[in-house]
Amino acid sequence: MKSARERMDIISAYRDVGTYRGAALISGTTAKTVKRVIARHEAGGVAPARVSREHNYDVVSALVTERVAKSNGRITAKRLLPAAKAAGYEGSARNLRRLVATRKALWRNDNHRGRRPAVWSPGEHLVIDWGVLDGLHVFCAVLAWCRVRFVRFADNERADTTLGLLAECFDTLGGVPGVVLADRMGCLKGGVVANKVVPTSDYVRFAAHHGFRPDFCEAADPESKGIVENLVGYAKTDLMIPGHDGSGDRFPDLAAANRAAAAWCVEVNAAEHSQICAVPAERLIIERDLLAPLPSLRASIGTVLSRKVDRLSCVRFGSARYSVPTALIGTQVRLRVDHDRSLTIIAGPGEGDVVAEHLLVAPGEASIHDDHYGGPRPAPRRAVRPKTVAEKAFCALGETAEAFLTGAAAAGNTRLGPELAELNTLAAAHGEPVFLEALSRAVAFGRWRAADVRSILAAGAGTPQPTTAGDALVLELPRVPTRPLSDYALRATTRGTP
């Protein structure tokens, strides 16, 4: 806006030259400005009323305002364009986007919900969240009052990983806060009913064991847990950068990443926090007295899982099977993974009883203890089930007949079925004891045809009975008369006596 002195100079120059452009050159301004100043001067010093310029979207301005208010400022110009054209709008999509953006800004100014800053109490809230960058998952937690930060890395965001890192966070803090606030992460959420999040049964048991209350923020509302959202972004831009651990890559492996994360947490917790103007590690000393004590069994907490024993009397962990006593089939047991790569299976309420201990095996393998099944696995045996009359008559002779059937089938005797009638005839002709003895000899020597059994019966009992190699050979020797050793003694003789 021109000052009074500048306006007087413009009016004087216009009186001298009589043209807007000439006065503009003298005054160092534009011709349009000279025209406005002269018009205002001729009107008695009052600025003329400015006529508003018409726009091609004026015909749908009311429609856009109504739709924006009805959708709570969420509708897009792309969705409004067909309705606007139907209402007579003939302009471009770009002009309509400008109108919608303007109406949305006005609606937000009039309908802002007016957030208020959070007021945290000591020992009350722990806020957790997951982040991911280039396939590496980062678990972040902030103890709200003292602003102590906890960061660890993982290769997944499953429930057992989340609960394990949460338990490690409690151990690092030295206590348990009253409330753990999380977003609606799928690993901890069992369902949503009337906007109320139902936590999973494992999360409820975990919370009851530690003594905190699980809480979930509103859906699509990151502001309600911005304290940990800032930590996730901080970890991504300061910790998860190439060469942070001194190497060219981000981290060589997960163990190195967690070592770097632990060192980073010590560093940032020892520095003054910009929001509270205090050192978080020092405030933790005050807040730790207000945290609930850790459970007595915290050495196994975070790695305890619940499994149901299947019909094979096994539980599955890490895509592998681990056996338990058969009496536990159909029951729920707990699995505890120790740091020495061993798996302990616990049954019963409370602390329970240790029912099995295994070393971890690779996925797809099985760790089986024979005593869980009452002894070692028996050799596989396919039972003989006779159906025809000849089969039933032959199998009625006992185990020797079944052994002959099994051996003949394994040897590929395709005539075994028709020959059973002949074998039954031989059994009836020679008598069961003699036939079984011949059948036993056929089994021992691997003779599987009816003609072979007939030859053994024809040879009779004079056939030799071989023994297994290596057994002692016992022979019955004939008895003969013996003399005493004195008969063999030398007698004394005199000289000259023959």
Short mmCIF file of C-alpha atoms in Angstrom, two decimals:
data_model
loop_
_atom_site.label_atom_id
_atom_site.label_comp_id
_atom_site.label_asym_id
_atom_site.label_seq_id
_atom_site.Cartn_x
_atom_site.Cartn_y
_atom_site.Cartn_z
CA MET A 1 0.00 0.00 0.00
CA LYS A 2 1.28 3.44 -0.93
CA SER A 3 1.87 6.00 1.80
CA ALA A 4 0.26 9.49 1.76
CA ARG A 5 3.51 11.12 0.52
CA GLU A 6 3.79 8.57 -2.33
CA ARG A 7 0.17 9.18 -3.34
CA MET A 8 0.75 12.96 -3.42
CA ASP A 9 3.82 12.46 -5.65
CA ILE A 10 1.78 10.30 -8.04
CA ILE A 11 -1.04 12.87 -8.21
CA SER A 12 1.46 15.71 -8.85
CA ALA A 13 3.18 13.76 -11.64
CA TYR A 14 -0.18 12.99 -13.27
CA ARG A 15 -1.11 16.68 -13.26
CA ASP A 16 2.20 17.50 -14.92
CA VAL A 17 2.14 14.95 -17.75
CA GLY A 18 -1.57 14.09 -17.98
CA THR A 19 -1.10 10.37 -18.66
CA TYR A 20 -1.03 7.32 -16.44
CA ARG A 21 2.03 5.81 -18.10
CA GLY A 22 4.00 9.08 -17.94
CA ALA A 23 3.15 9.56 -14.25
CA ALA A 24 4.19 5.95 -13.62
CA LEU A 25 7.62 6.52 -15.20
CA ILE A 26 8.15 9.63 -13.07
CA SER A 27 6.92 8.02 -9.82
CA GLY A 28 8.65 4.67 -10.33
CA THR A 29 5.48 2.59 -10.22
CA THR A 30 3.04 1.02 -12.65
CA ALA A 31 0.31 2.60 -14.72
CA LYS A 32 -2.37 0.52 -12.98
CA THR A 33 -1.28 1.85 -9.62
CA VAL A 34 -1.40 5.43 -10.92
CA LYS A 35 -4.92 4.81 -12.23
CA ARG A 36 -6.12 3.49 -8.84
CA VAL A 37 -4.56 6.40 -6.93
CA ILE A 38 -6.10 9.02 -9.28
CA ALA A 39 -9.54 7.31 -9.16
CA ARG A 40 -9.46 7.27 -5.37
CA HIS A 41 -8.41 10.95 -5.28
CA GLU A 42 -11.19 12.00 -7.62
CA ALA A 43 -13.72 10.06 -5.51
CA GLY A 44 -12.89 12.19 -2.51
CA GLY A 45 -10.25 9.95 -0.98
CA VAL A 46 -12.54 6.95 -0.65
CA ALA A 47 -11.49 3.69 -2.32
CA PRO A 48 -14.07 2.61 -4.93
CA ALA A 49 -16.02 -0.50 -4.24
CA ARG A 50 -14.30 -3.52 -5.75
CA VAL A 51 -16.54 -5.62 -7.90
CA SER A 52 -16.02 -9.30 -7.22
CA ARG A 53 -14.98 -11.33 -10.20
CA GLU A 54 -17.20 -14.13 -11.32
CA HIS A 55 -15.90 -17.71 -11.45
CA ASN A 56 -17.08 -20.59 -13.56
CA TYR A 57 -17.57 -22.72 -10.44
CA ASP A 58 -19.94 -20.30 -8.68
CA VAL A 59 -22.95 -22.36 -9.83
CA VAL A 60 -21.73 -25.39 -7.80
CA SER A 61 -20.18 -23.58 -4.83
CA ALA A 62 -23.16 -24.38 -2.59
CA LEU A 63 -23.16 -28.01 -3.73
CA VAL A 64 -19.44 -28.42 -2.92
CA THR A 65 -19.87 -26.80 0.48
CA GLU A 66 -22.74 -29.14 1.31
CA ARG A 67 -20.87 -32.28 0.20
CA VAL A 68 -17.70 -31.30 2.09
CA ALA A 69 -19.66 -30.77 5.30
CA LYS A 70 -21.59 -34.01 4.83
CA SER A 71 -18.38 -36.05 4.38
CA ASN A 72 -16.54 -34.31 7.25
CA GLY A 73 -14.01 -32.85 4.86
CA ARG A 74 -13.04 -36.20 3.31
CA ILE A 75 -14.63 -36.10 -0.14
CA THR A 76 -12.33 -35.56 -3.13
CA ALA A 77 -12.72 -33.32 -6.17
CA LYS A 78 -12.51 -36.37 -8.42
CA ARG A 79 -15.59 -37.84 -6.74
CA LEU A 80 -17.43 -34.47 -6.90
CA LEU A 81 -16.73 -33.78 -10.58
CA PRO A 82 -19.62 -35.88 -12.04
CA ALA A 83 -22.14 -34.31 -9.66
CA ALA A 84 -20.79 -30.83 -10.40
CA LYS A 85 -21.11 -31.35 -14.16
CA ALA A 86 -24.66 -32.60 -13.69
CA ALA A 87 -25.39 -29.39 -11.76
CA GLY A 88 -24.16 -27.19 -14.64
CA TYR A 89 -20.44 -26.85 -14.02
CA GLU A 90 -18.56 -26.35 -17.30
CA GLY A 91 -15.06 -25.56 -16.01
CA SER A 92 -11.98 -27.73 -15.74
CA ALA A 93 -11.17 -30.34 -13.12
CA ARG A 94 -8.29 -28.15 -11.92
CA ASN A 95 -10.61 -25.24 -11.02
CA LEU A 96 -12.90 -27.64 -9.19
CA ARG A 97 -9.95 -28.98 -7.17
CA ARG A 98 -9.16 -25.41 -6.11
CA LEU A 99 -12.74 -24.87 -4.97
CA VAL A 100 -12.85 -28.16 -3.05
CA ALA A 101 -9.50 -27.42 -1.36
CA THR A 102 -10.73 -23.98 -0.30
CA ARG A 103 -14.00 -25.34 1.11
CA LYS A 104 -12.16 -28.12 2.97
CA ALA A 105 -9.81 -25.59 4.58
CA LEU A 106 -12.78 -23.48 5.69
CA TRP A 107 -14.56 -26.57 7.08
CA ARG A 108 -11.48 -27.65 9.06
CA ASN A 109 -11.09 -24.19 10.56
CA ASP A 110 -14.67 -24.33 11.84
CA ASN A 111 -14.63 -27.99 12.90
CA HIS A 112 -11.19 -28.56 14.42
CA ARG A 113 -11.46 -30.98 17.31
CA GLY A 114 -8.92 -29.04 19.37
CA ARG A 115 -6.45 -31.60 20.64
CA ARG A 116 -4.91 -31.07 24.05
CA PRO A 117 -1.42 -32.12 25.13
CA ALA A 118 -1.04 -35.36 27.03
CA VAL A 119 -0.31 -35.26 30.74
CA TRP A 120 1.71 -38.32 31.77
CA SER A 121 1.93 -39.66 35.30
CA PRO A 122 5.03 -41.45 36.63
CA GLY A 123 4.84 -45.23 36.34
CA GLU A 124 1.60 -45.13 34.37
CA HIS A 125 2.09 -45.52 30.59
CA LEU A 126 4.42 -47.38 28.26
CA VAL A 127 3.73 -46.71 24.57
CA ILE A 128 4.85 -49.28 21.97
CA ASP A 129 4.85 -49.47 18.18
CA TRP A 130 6.48 -51.24 15.22
CA GLY A 131 8.28 -49.67 12.28
CA VAL A 132 9.89 -51.17 9.18
CA LEU A 133 12.59 -49.97 6.81
CA ASP A 134 13.90 -52.06 3.89
CA GLY A 135 12.57 -55.29 5.40
CA LEU A 136 14.12 -54.72 8.86
CA HIS A 137 11.49 -54.41 11.62
CA VAL A 138 12.14 -52.14 14.58
CA PHE A 139 10.28 -52.38 17.90
CA CYS A 140 10.06 -49.07 19.78
CA ALA A 141 8.81 -48.33 23.29
CA VAL A 142 8.77 -45.12 25.35
CA LEU A 143 8.15 -44.86 29.07
CA ALA A 144 5.99 -41.76 28.83
CA TRP A 145 6.88 -39.74 31.93
CA CYS A 146 10.65 -40.09 31.98
CA ARG A 147 10.94 -40.45 28.15
CA VAL A 148 13.27 -43.46 28.40
CA ARG A 149 13.43 -45.07 24.96
CA PHE A 150 13.78 -48.77 24.12
CA VAL A 151 14.58 -49.96 20.58
CA ARG A 152 15.22 -53.48 19.29
CA PHE A 153 15.22 -55.14 15.86
CA ALA A 154 13.51 -58.29 14.57
CA ASP A 155 12.80 -60.05 11.30
CA ASN A 156 9.03 -60.30 11.88
CA GLU A 157 6.18 -58.74 13.86
CA ARG A 158 4.51 -61.90 15.17
CA ALA A 159 2.88 -62.05 18.58
CA ASP A 160 5.62 -64.14 20.21
CA THR A 161 8.27 -61.69 18.96
CA THR A 162 6.30 -58.69 20.22
CA LEU A 163 5.70 -60.19 23.66
CA GLY A 164 9.32 -61.30 23.92
CA LEU A 165 10.61 -57.79 23.17
CA LEU A 166 8.03 -56.29 25.54
CA ALA A 167 9.28 -58.58 28.31
CA GLU A 168 12.86 -57.57 27.52
CA CYS A 169 11.77 -53.92 27.76
CA PHE A 170 10.32 -54.55 31.23
CA ASP A 171 13.61 -56.15 32.31
CA THR A 172 15.55 -53.16 31.00
CA LEU A 173 13.27 -50.70 32.80
CA GLY A 174 13.40 -52.72 36.01
CA GLY A 175 9.63 -52.80 36.49
CA VAL A 176 6.20 -52.95 34.87
CA PRO A 177 4.09 -49.84 34.12
CA GLY A 178 0.38 -49.72 34.77
CA VAL A 179 -0.77 -49.45 31.14
CA VAL A 180 0.79 -50.53 27.84
CA LEU A 181 -0.64 -48.42 24.99
CA ALA A 182 -0.36 -49.83 21.47
CA ASP A 183 -1.98 -49.21 18.15
CA ARG A 184 -4.32 -51.83 16.74
CA MET A 185 -1.52 -54.15 15.64
CA GLY A 186 -2.79 -57.46 14.28
CA CYS A 187 -0.48 -59.61 16.42
CA LEU A 188 -2.15 -58.39 19.65
CA LYS A 189 -5.69 -57.73 18.38
CA GLY A 190 -8.18 -60.58 18.52
CA GLY A 191 -11.07 -58.55 17.11
CA VAL A 192 -13.01 -55.27 17.26
CA VAL A 193 -16.57 -55.04 18.60
CA ALA A 194 -18.34 -51.66 18.60
CA ASN A 195 -14.94 -49.93 18.26
CA LYS A 196 -13.66 -51.83 21.30
CA VAL A 197 -10.50 -53.82 20.65
CA VAL A 198 -10.53 -57.38 22.01
CA PRO A 199 -6.94 -58.49 22.76
CA THR A 200 -5.81 -62.03 22.01
CA SER A 201 -5.88 -64.64 24.75
CA ASP A 202 -2.06 -64.88 24.74
CA TYR A 203 -1.77 -61.13 25.25
CA VAL A 204 -4.30 -61.23 28.08
CA ARG A 205 -2.38 -64.01 29.84
CA PHE A 206 0.87 -62.12 29.32
CA ALA A 207 -0.63 -58.92 30.75
CA ALA A 208 -2.14 -60.75 33.73
CA HIS A 209 1.18 -62.42 34.48
CA HIS A 210 3.03 -59.09 34.49
CA GLY A 211 0.26 -57.06 36.08
CA PHE A 212 -0.42 -54.32 33.50
CA ARG A 213 -3.55 -53.30 31.59
CA PRO A 214 -3.44 -53.54 27.78
CA ASP A 215 -4.84 -50.50 25.98
CA PHE A 216 -5.29 -49.64 22.31
CA CYS A 217 -5.49 -46.24 20.63
CA GLU A 218 -8.15 -45.10 18.19
CA ALA A 219 -8.02 -46.44 14.65
CA ALA A 220 -6.11 -44.29 12.14
CA ASP A 221 -5.16 -41.83 14.87
CA PRO A 222 -1.36 -41.59 15.12
CA GLU A 223 -1.62 -38.41 17.18
CA SER A 224 -2.84 -40.42 20.17
CA LYS A 225 0.57 -42.12 20.38
CA GLY A 226 2.78 -39.51 18.75
CA ILE A 227 5.35 -39.94 21.51
CA VAL A 228 6.37 -43.33 20.07
CA GLU A 229 5.71 -42.34 16.44
CA ASN A 230 8.47 -39.74 16.85
CA LEU A 231 10.77 -42.44 18.25
CA VAL A 232 10.14 -44.68 15.23
CA GLY A 233 11.05 -41.84 12.89
CA TYR A 234 14.08 -40.95 15.03
CA ALA A 235 15.32 -44.55 14.93
CA LYS A 236 14.90 -44.72 11.16
CA THR A 237 16.81 -41.49 10.51
CA ASP A 238 19.52 -41.80 13.17
CA LEU A 239 19.99 -45.52 13.95
CA MET A 240 18.86 -47.39 10.83
CA ILE A 241 21.39 -45.75 8.50
CA PRO A 242 24.18 -47.39 6.50
CA GLY A 243 27.47 -47.60 8.31
CA HIS A 244 26.08 -46.88 11.78
CA ASP A 245 27.97 -49.85 13.22
CA GLY A 246 31.17 -48.93 11.43
CA SER A 247 30.62 -51.12 8.36
CA GLY A 248 29.53 -50.20 4.88
CA ASP A 249 26.14 -51.90 5.24
CA ARG A 250 23.36 -50.99 7.63
CA PHE A 251 23.85 -54.08 9.82
CA PRO A 252 25.56 -57.39 8.94
CA ASP A 253 23.02 -59.48 10.88
CA LEU A 254 20.22 -59.22 13.43
CA ALA A 255 22.50 -59.74 16.44
CA ALA A 256 24.73 -56.86 15.36
CA ALA A 257 21.64 -54.69 14.83
CA ASN A 258 20.41 -55.34 18.36
CA ARG A 259 23.85 -54.62 19.83
CA ALA A 260 23.89 -51.31 17.98
CA ALA A 261 20.31 -50.58 19.15
CA ALA A 262 21.21 -51.23 22.82
CA ALA A 263 24.23 -48.92 22.57
CA TRP A 264 22.13 -46.28 20.81
CA CYS A 265 19.48 -46.39 23.57
CA VAL A 266 22.14 -45.85 26.23
CA GLU A 267 23.40 -42.85 24.25
CA VAL A 268 20.05 -41.12 23.69
CA ASN A 269 18.75 -41.84 27.21
CA ALA A 270 21.83 -40.20 28.69
CA ALA A 271 21.32 -36.98 26.70
CA GLU A 272 18.98 -34.16 27.71
CA HIS A 273 15.51 -34.49 26.18
CA SER A 274 14.27 -31.35 24.42
CA GLN A 275 10.67 -31.71 25.62
CA ILE A 276 11.24 -32.30 29.32
CA CYS A 277 14.62 -30.50 29.58
CA ALA A 278 15.95 -33.39 31.66
CA VAL A 279 17.97 -36.56 31.20
CA PRO A 280 15.64 -39.58 30.77
CA ALA A 281 18.05 -42.00 32.47
CA GLU A 282 18.07 -39.82 35.58
CA ARG A 283 14.29 -39.49 35.67
CA LEU A 284 13.98 -43.27 35.34
CA ILE A 285 15.61 -43.61 38.76
CA ILE A 286 12.69 -41.67 40.21
CA GLU A 287 10.00 -43.43 38.16
CA ARG A 288 11.35 -46.95 38.82
CA ASP A 289 10.11 -46.76 42.41
CA LEU A 290 6.56 -46.35 41.06
CA LEU A 291 6.71 -49.28 38.63
CA ALA A 292 5.20 -52.63 39.58
CA PRO A 293 7.75 -55.34 40.43
CA LEU A 294 8.76 -57.85 37.80
CA PRO A 295 7.28 -61.37 38.08
CA SER A 296 9.38 -63.96 39.89
CA LEU A 297 9.51 -66.17 36.78
CA ARG A 298 10.70 -63.40 34.47
CA ALA A 299 13.68 -65.49 33.28
CA SER A 300 11.28 -67.47 31.12
CA ILE A 301 8.84 -64.68 30.35
CA GLY A 302 8.62 -63.47 26.80
CA THR A 303 9.61 -66.85 25.39
CA VAL A 304 6.69 -68.81 26.87
CA LEU A 305 4.16 -69.94 24.30
CA SER A 306 0.95 -71.94 24.56
CA ARG A 307 0.39 -74.99 22.38
CA LYS A 308 -2.17 -77.79 22.16
CA VAL A 309 -0.89 -81.38 22.11
CA ASP A 310 -2.02 -83.06 18.89
CA ARG A 311 -3.00 -86.69 18.29
CA LEU A 312 0.61 -87.62 17.64
CA SER A 313 1.37 -86.58 21.24
CA CYS A 314 3.50 -83.73 19.90
CA VAL A 315 3.53 -79.95 19.94
CA ARG A 316 4.72 -77.80 17.05
CA PHE A 317 7.26 -75.02 17.42
CA GLY A 318 9.21 -73.41 14.62
CA SER A 319 7.72 -75.86 12.06
CA ALA A 320 9.17 -78.80 14.02
CA ARG A 321 7.54 -81.42 16.26
CA TYR A 322 8.43 -82.19 19.89
CA SER A 323 6.99 -85.16 21.77
CA VAL A 324 5.24 -85.13 25.16
CA PRO A 325 3.71 -87.98 27.19
CA THR A 326 0.63 -89.46 25.54
CA ALA A 327 -1.50 -88.69 28.59
CA LEU A 328 -1.40 -85.00 27.58
CA ILE A 329 -3.05 -85.46 24.17
CA GLY A 330 -5.65 -82.73 23.66
CA THR A 331 -4.45 -80.53 26.54
CA GLN A 332 -2.76 -77.13 26.53
CA VAL A 333 0.90 -76.95 27.50
CA ARG A 334 3.44 -74.12 27.67
CA LEU A 335 6.69 -73.97 25.76
CA ARG A 336 9.72 -72.15 27.13
CA VAL A 337 12.70 -71.47 24.90
CA ASP A 338 15.94 -70.96 26.79
CA HIS A 339 19.03 -69.14 25.63
CA ASP A 340 20.97 -72.41 25.26
CA ARG A 341 18.69 -73.42 22.36
CA SER A 342 16.69 -75.86 24.48
CA LEU A 343 12.91 -76.24 24.67
CA THR A 344 11.14 -76.97 27.94
CA ILE A 345 7.50 -78.10 27.93
CA ILE A 346 5.45 -77.29 31.04
CA ALA A 347 2.00 -78.64 31.91
CA GLY A 348 -0.43 -77.75 34.66
CA PRO A 349 -1.65 -74.49 36.19
CA GLY A 350 0.58 -72.00 37.90
CA GLU A 351 4.25 -72.83 37.71
CA GLY A 352 3.31 -76.32 36.44
CA ASP A 353 5.48 -79.39 36.00
CA VAL A 354 8.18 -79.94 33.42
CA VAL A 355 6.97 -82.86 31.30
CA ALA A 356 9.57 -82.83 28.51
CA GLU A 357 12.86 -81.24 27.54
CA HIS A 358 14.21 -81.10 23.98
CA LEU A 359 17.00 -79.50 22.02
CA LEU A 360 15.73 -77.31 19.21
CA VAL A 361 15.75 -79.00 15.82
CA ALA A 362 15.55 -77.66 12.29
CA PRO A 363 12.16 -76.90 10.69
CA GLY A 364 10.49 -80.02 9.36
CA GLU A 365 12.30 -82.35 11.77
CA ALA A 366 11.02 -84.05 14.93
CA SER A 367 12.49 -84.63 18.39
CA ILE A 368 10.95 -87.80 19.84
CA HIS A 369 11.57 -89.44 23.23
CA ASP A 370 10.71 -93.16 23.33
CA ASP A 371 9.64 -93.06 26.98
CA HIS A 372 6.78 -90.70 26.03
CA TYR A 373 5.27 -93.60 24.03
CA GLY A 374 6.00 -96.44 26.44
CA GLY A 375 9.14 -97.69 24.70
CA PRO A 376 10.93 -97.70 21.37
CA ARG A 377 9.03 -97.81 18.14
CA PRO A 378 8.12 -101.42 17.17
CA ALA A 379 9.14 -102.69 13.80
CA PRO A 380 6.43 -102.14 11.19
CA ARG A 381 4.31 -105.25 10.65
CA ARG A 382 1.47 -105.75 8.22
CA ALA A 383 -1.04 -108.12 9.78
CA VAL A 384 -2.18 -111.23 7.87
CA ARG A 385 -5.94 -111.09 7.31
CA PRO A 386 -7.28 -114.23 5.58
CA LYS A 387 -10.49 -113.90 3.58
CA THR A 388 -11.02 -117.05 1.48
CA VAL A 389 -11.65 -120.51 2.87
CA ALA A 390 -8.20 -121.75 1.78
CA GLU A 391 -6.50 -118.74 3.35
CA LYS A 392 -8.36 -119.16 6.65
CA ALA A 393 -7.53 -122.89 6.79
CA PHE A 394 -3.83 -122.28 6.12
CA CYS A 395 -3.50 -119.35 8.55
CA ALA A 396 -5.18 -121.43 11.27
CA LEU A 397 -1.92 -123.45 11.46
CA GLY A 398 -0.30 -120.61 13.41
CA GLU A 399 2.66 -118.25 13.21
CA THR A 400 4.73 -120.59 11.00
CA ALA A 401 2.05 -120.47 8.31
CA GLU A 402 1.84 -116.66 8.56
CA ALA A 403 5.64 -116.41 8.26
CA PHE A 404 5.50 -118.62 5.14
CA LEU A 405 2.81 -116.38 3.60
CA THR A 406 4.78 -113.21 4.35
CA GLY A 407 8.02 -114.59 2.94
CA ALA A 408 6.38 -116.01 -0.18
CA ALA A 409 4.64 -112.71 -0.90
CA ALA A 410 7.91 -110.78 -0.44
CA ALA A 411 9.71 -113.23 -2.77
CA GLY A 412 7.16 -112.62 -5.52
CA ASN A 413 5.45 -116.03 -5.62
CA THR A 414 2.57 -115.16 -7.92
CA ARG A 415 1.19 -118.71 -7.64
CA LEU A 416 0.82 -118.46 -3.87
CA GLY A 417 -2.98 -118.17 -3.93
CA PRO A 418 -3.71 -121.26 -6.02
CA GLU A 419 -1.02 -123.29 -4.15
CA LEU A 420 -2.68 -122.79 -0.76
CA ALA A 421 -5.17 -125.55 -1.56
CA GLU A 422 -2.27 -127.97 -2.28
CA LEU A 423 -0.52 -126.95 0.96
CA ASN A 424 -3.71 -127.56 2.94
CA THR A 425 -3.91 -131.02 1.33
CA LEU A 426 -0.30 -131.78 2.38
CA ALA A 427 -1.11 -130.68 5.93
CA ALA A 428 -4.07 -133.02 6.06
CA ALA A 429 -2.09 -135.96 4.55
CA HIS A 430 1.04 -135.76 6.73
CA GLY A 431 -0.45 -134.39 9.91
CA GLU A 432 -0.14 -130.93 11.37
CA PRO A 433 3.09 -131.44 13.43
CA VAL A 434 5.05 -132.96 10.55
CA PHE A 435 3.74 -130.40 8.08
CA LEU A 436 4.61 -127.48 10.37
CA GLU A 437 8.14 -128.84 10.82
CA ALA A 438 8.55 -129.05 7.03
CA LEU A 439 7.02 -125.59 6.62
CA SER A 440 9.43 -124.18 9.21
CA ARG A 441 12.37 -125.70 7.28
CA ALA A 442 11.04 -124.12 4.06
CA VAL A 443 10.90 -120.72 5.76
CA ALA A 444 14.45 -121.14 7.09
CA PHE A 445 15.85 -121.97 3.66
CA GLY A 446 13.64 -119.57 1.68
CA ARG A 447 11.69 -122.18 -0.28
CA TRP A 448 8.29 -120.65 -1.05
CA ARG A 449 6.52 -123.07 -3.39
CA ALA A 450 4.24 -125.99 -2.64
CA ALA A 451 6.60 -128.36 -4.56
CA ASP A 452 9.44 -127.36 -2.22
CA VAL A 453 7.35 -128.24 0.85
CA ARG A 454 6.40 -131.56 -0.75
CA SER A 455 10.12 -132.37 -1.34
CA ILE A 456 10.95 -131.60 2.29
CA LEU A 457 8.16 -133.90 3.45
CA ALA A 458 9.41 -136.67 1.13
CA ALA A 459 12.97 -136.39 2.51
CA GLY A 460 11.63 -137.14 5.97
CA ALA A 461 13.46 -136.62 9.26
CA GLY A 462 16.88 -137.64 7.94
CA THR A 463 17.67 -134.21 6.59
CA PRO A 464 20.46 -132.34 8.35
CA GLN A 465 19.63 -129.51 10.73
CA PRO A 466 22.16 -126.69 10.19
CA THR A 467 22.98 -124.35 13.04
CA THR A 468 23.68 -120.68 12.98
CA ALA A 469 27.26 -119.74 12.20
CA GLY A 470 29.29 -119.07 15.31
CA ASP A 471 27.32 -121.28 17.72
CA ALA A 472 29.21 -123.87 19.82
CA LEU A 473 29.42 -127.35 18.25
CA VAL A 474 28.33 -129.97 20.82
CA LEU A 475 29.00 -133.65 19.97
CA GLU A 476 28.13 -136.82 21.91
CA LEU A 477 31.36 -138.86 22.12
CA PRO A 478 31.32 -142.70 22.75
CA ARG A 479 32.33 -144.00 26.16
CA VAL A 480 35.46 -146.31 26.31
CA PRO A 481 37.15 -148.17 29.23
CA THR A 482 39.92 -146.21 30.93
CA ARG A 483 42.97 -147.13 33.09
CA PRO A 484 44.56 -145.20 35.93
CA LEU A 485 47.68 -143.18 35.33
CA SER A 486 49.67 -145.49 37.63
CA ASP A 487 49.60 -148.13 34.93
CA TYR A 488 51.75 -145.89 32.82
CA ALA A 489 54.45 -145.27 35.48
CA LEU A 490 58.08 -146.51 34.84
CA ARG A 491 59.17 -149.40 37.10
CA ALA A 492 62.65 -149.53 38.72
CA THR A 493 65.03 -152.30 37.37
CA THR A 494 68.29 -153.86 38.76
CA ARG A 495 71.63 -154.06 36.91
CA GLY A 496 71.92 -157.08 34.78
CA THR A 497 68.24 -157.82 34.95
CA PRO A 498 66.61 -157.66 31.58
#
